[in-house]
Amino acid sequence: MTAFGGNIMKYPFILLDIDGTLINFDKTFSNAFASTLEFGGCMANEINIKQYHKCNDEAWYESGLDNVEDSSVCRIYHPGYRKYLLNTSRKAKERMNLSKTPEDLTSHFIQAMGRFSVLNSNVLEVCRQLSQNHTLCIASNGLTDLQMGKLKSLASYISHYFISENMN
């Protein structure tokens, strides 16, 4: 099998990342934003999606989670990430007068990331081919419920999941 740039046959396991590798993160995020806006009673037009992005960007900046190499960030990353998502929902509810609670908006957003995930081009075919001779594994630093939802369409090809929220 040289179609993937060399002799890959010698590797029994292949570790794959999710966001940006298998999943088009930007499109998936925007789809989840649009779904969450509609769930909250707001039209998912370009202006409102931009406003939701602004709420998200502010919440991310305030979270302090951007330096995952910092050991203090690593210790609080997963609860901090959930807090950041909730803060995004609080900001969006307040600024956009959304009808649902921030908790309900956050829960919907996490589920929408899975329901509306967008695979990068050729991912299904690459995973299908690779899984014939290799054990495919996922390695991710994300939240378990958020990441697993995005992988449903690839479940038949993936043997093992190493998601940091579940790891000690």
CSV table of C-alpha atoms in Angstrom, one decimal:
chain,number,residue,atom,x,y,z
A,1,MET,CA,0.0,0.0,0.0
A,2,THR,CA,1.9,3.0,-1.3
A,3,ALA,CA,-1.0,5.3,-2.1
A,4,PHE,CA,-0.5,7.1,1.2
A,5,GLY,CA,3.1,8.1,0.6
A,6,GLY,CA,5.4,5.1,1.3
A,7,ASN,CA,5.5,1.8,3.0
A,8,ILE,CA,2.9,2.3,5.7
A,9,MET,CA,2.4,-1.5,6.0
A,10,LYS,CA,4.9,-1.8,8.8
A,11,TYR,CA,2.8,0.1,11.3
A,12,PRO,CA,0.2,-2.1,13.0
A,13,PHE,CA,-1.5,0.9,14.7
A,14,ILE,CA,-2.3,4.4,13.3
A,15,LEU,CA,-3.2,7.2,15.7
A,16,LEU,CA,-5.5,9.8,14.3
A,17,ASP,CA,-6.5,13.2,15.6
A,18,ILE,CA,-10.1,14.3,15.2
A,19,ASP,CA,-10.4,18.1,14.7
A,20,GLY,CA,-8.7,19.3,11.6
A,21,THR,CA,-7.6,15.8,10.6
A,22,LEU,CA,-10.8,13.7,10.3
A,23,ILE,CA,-13.4,16.4,10.9
A,24,ASN,CA,-13.6,19.9,9.4
A,25,PHE,CA,-13.7,21.7,12.7
A,26,ASP,CA,-14.7,25.1,11.4
A,27,LYS,CA,-17.7,23.8,9.4
A,28,THR,CA,-18.8,21.6,12.2
A,29,PHE,CA,-18.5,24.4,14.7
A,30,SER,CA,-20.5,26.7,12.5
A,31,ASN,CA,-23.2,24.1,11.9
A,32,ALA,CA,-23.5,23.6,15.7
A,33,PHE,CA,-23.7,27.3,16.2
A,34,ALA,CA,-26.5,27.6,13.7
A,35,SER,CA,-28.4,24.7,15.2
A,36,THR,CA,-28.0,26.1,18.7
A,37,LEU,CA,-29.2,29.5,17.6
A,38,GLU,CA,-32.4,27.9,16.1
A,39,PHE,CA,-32.8,25.8,19.3
A,40,GLY,CA,-32.7,29.1,21.2
A,41,GLY,CA,-35.4,30.7,19.0
A,42,CYS,CA,-33.1,32.9,16.9
A,43,MET,CA,-32.6,32.8,13.1
A,44,ALA,CA,-29.3,31.3,12.1
A,45,ASN,CA,-28.4,33.9,9.6
A,46,GLU,CA,-24.9,35.3,8.9
A,47,ILE,CA,-25.2,38.2,11.3
A,48,ASN,CA,-26.4,36.1,14.2
A,49,ILE,CA,-23.8,33.4,13.6
A,50,LYS,CA,-21.1,36.1,13.6
A,51,GLN,CA,-22.5,37.3,16.9
A,52,TYR,CA,-22.4,33.8,18.4
A,53,HIS,CA,-18.8,33.5,17.2
A,54,LYS,CA,-18.0,36.7,18.9
A,55,CYS,CA,-19.5,35.4,22.2
A,56,ASN,CA,-17.5,32.2,21.7
A,57,ASP,CA,-14.3,34.0,21.0
A,58,GLU,CA,-14.7,36.2,24.1
A,59,ALA,CA,-15.5,33.2,26.3
A,60,TRP,CA,-12.5,31.3,25.0
A,61,TYR,CA,-10.2,34.3,25.7
A,62,GLU,CA,-11.6,34.6,29.2
A,63,SER,CA,-11.2,30.9,29.9
A,64,GLY,CA,-7.4,31.0,29.8
A,65,LEU,CA,-7.4,27.6,28.1
A,66,ASP,CA,-5.4,28.6,25.1
A,67,ASN,CA,-2.0,27.3,26.4
A,68,VAL,CA,-2.5,23.6,26.7
A,69,GLU,CA,1.2,23.1,27.3
A,70,ASP,CA,0.9,25.0,30.6
A,71,SER,CA,0.6,22.4,33.4
A,72,SER,CA,-1.9,24.5,35.3
A,73,VAL,CA,-4.1,24.6,32.3
A,74,CYS,CA,-3.8,20.9,31.8
A,75,ARG,CA,-5.0,20.3,35.4
A,76,ILE,CA,-8.3,22.2,34.9
A,77,TYR,CA,-8.7,21.8,31.1
A,78,HIS,CA,-11.8,19.6,30.9
A,79,PRO,CA,-13.9,21.3,33.6
A,80,GLY,CA,-12.6,24.6,32.2
A,81,TYR,CA,-13.7,23.7,28.7
A,82,ARG,CA,-17.2,22.9,30.0
A,83,LYS,CA,-17.2,26.3,31.8
A,84,TYR,CA,-16.1,28.0,28.6
A,85,LEU,CA,-18.9,26.4,26.6
A,86,LEU,CA,-21.4,27.5,29.3
A,87,ASN,CA,-20.0,31.0,29.3
A,88,THR,CA,-20.4,31.2,25.5
A,89,SER,CA,-24.1,30.2,26.0
A,90,ARG,CA,-24.6,32.8,28.8
A,91,LYS,CA,-23.2,35.5,26.6
A,92,ALA,CA,-25.3,34.4,23.6
A,93,LYS,CA,-28.5,34.2,25.7
A,94,GLU,CA,-27.9,37.6,27.1
A,95,ARG,CA,-26.9,39.4,23.9
A,96,MET,CA,-29.2,37.6,21.5
A,97,ASN,CA,-32.2,37.1,23.8
A,98,LEU,CA,-32.2,33.4,23.3
A,99,SER,CA,-35.2,31.6,24.9
A,100,LYS,CA,-33.4,28.6,26.4
A,101,THR,CA,-31.2,28.4,29.5
A,102,PRO,CA,-27.4,28.5,29.1
A,103,GLU,CA,-27.3,24.9,30.4
A,104,ASP,CA,-29.8,23.8,27.7
A,105,LEU,CA,-28.0,25.7,25.0
A,106,THR,CA,-24.6,24.2,26.0
A,107,SER,CA,-26.1,20.7,26.0
A,108,HIS,CA,-27.7,21.2,22.6
A,109,PHE,CA,-24.4,22.6,21.2
A,110,ILE,CA,-22.4,19.5,22.4
A,111,GLN,CA,-25.0,17.2,20.8
A,112,ALA,CA,-25.1,19.4,17.6
A,113,MET,CA,-21.3,19.0,17.2
A,114,GLY,CA,-21.9,15.3,16.7
A,115,ARG,CA,-25.1,15.5,14.6
A,116,PHE,CA,-23.8,18.1,12.2
A,117,SER,CA,-20.1,17.1,12.1
A,118,VAL,CA,-18.5,17.4,8.6
A,119,LEU,CA,-15.8,15.0,7.6
A,120,ASN,CA,-12.8,16.3,5.6
A,121,SER,CA,-12.7,15.1,2.0
A,122,ASN,CA,-11.8,11.4,1.4
A,123,VAL,CA,-11.8,10.6,5.2
A,124,LEU,CA,-14.2,7.7,4.8
A,125,GLU,CA,-12.3,6.1,2.0
A,126,VAL,CA,-8.9,6.6,3.7
A,127,CYS,CA,-10.2,5.1,6.9
A,128,ARG,CA,-11.8,2.2,5.0
A,129,GLN,CA,-8.5,1.4,3.2
A,130,LEU,CA,-6.3,1.9,6.2
A,131,SER,CA,-8.5,-0.2,8.5
A,132,GLN,CA,-8.0,-3.2,6.2
A,133,ASN,CA,-4.4,-3.6,7.3
A,134,HIS,CA,-4.1,-1.4,10.4
A,135,THR,CA,-5.7,-0.8,13.7
A,136,LEU,CA,-7.0,2.7,13.7
A,137,CYS,CA,-7.0,4.6,17.0
A,138,ILE,CA,-8.2,8.1,18.0
A,139,ALA,CA,-6.1,10.4,20.2
A,140,SER,CA,-7.8,13.6,21.4
A,141,ASN,CA,-7.5,16.2,24.1
A,142,GLY,CA,-11.2,17.0,24.0
A,143,LEU,CA,-14.3,16.2,26.0
A,144,THR,CA,-15.5,12.7,25.6
A,145,ASP,CA,-19.2,13.5,24.8
A,146,LEU,CA,-18.2,16.2,22.4
A,147,GLN,CA,-15.5,14.1,20.5
A,148,MET,CA,-17.4,10.8,20.4
A,149,GLY,CA,-20.5,12.4,18.9
A,150,LYS,CA,-18.3,13.7,16.0
A,151,LEU,CA,-17.0,10.2,15.2
A,152,LYS,CA,-20.3,8.2,14.8
A,153,SER,CA,-19.8,8.0,11.0
A,154,LEU,CA,-16.3,6.5,11.5
A,155,ALA,CA,-17.1,4.0,14.3
A,156,SER,CA,-16.8,0.9,12.1
A,157,TYR,CA,-13.2,1.8,11.3
A,158,ILE,CA,-11.9,2.9,14.7
A,159,SER,CA,-10.8,0.3,17.2
A,160,HIS,CA,-9.6,2.3,20.1
A,161,TYR,CA,-10.3,5.8,21.5
A,162,PHE,CA,-7.9,7.7,23.7
A,163,ILE,CA,-9.7,10.8,24.8
A,164,SER,CA,-7.9,12.8,27.5
A,165,GLU,CA,-11.0,13.4,29.6
A,166,ASN,CA,-11.2,9.6,30.2
A,167,MET,CA,-7.4,9.1,30.8
A,168,ASN,CA,-5.7,9.4,34.1
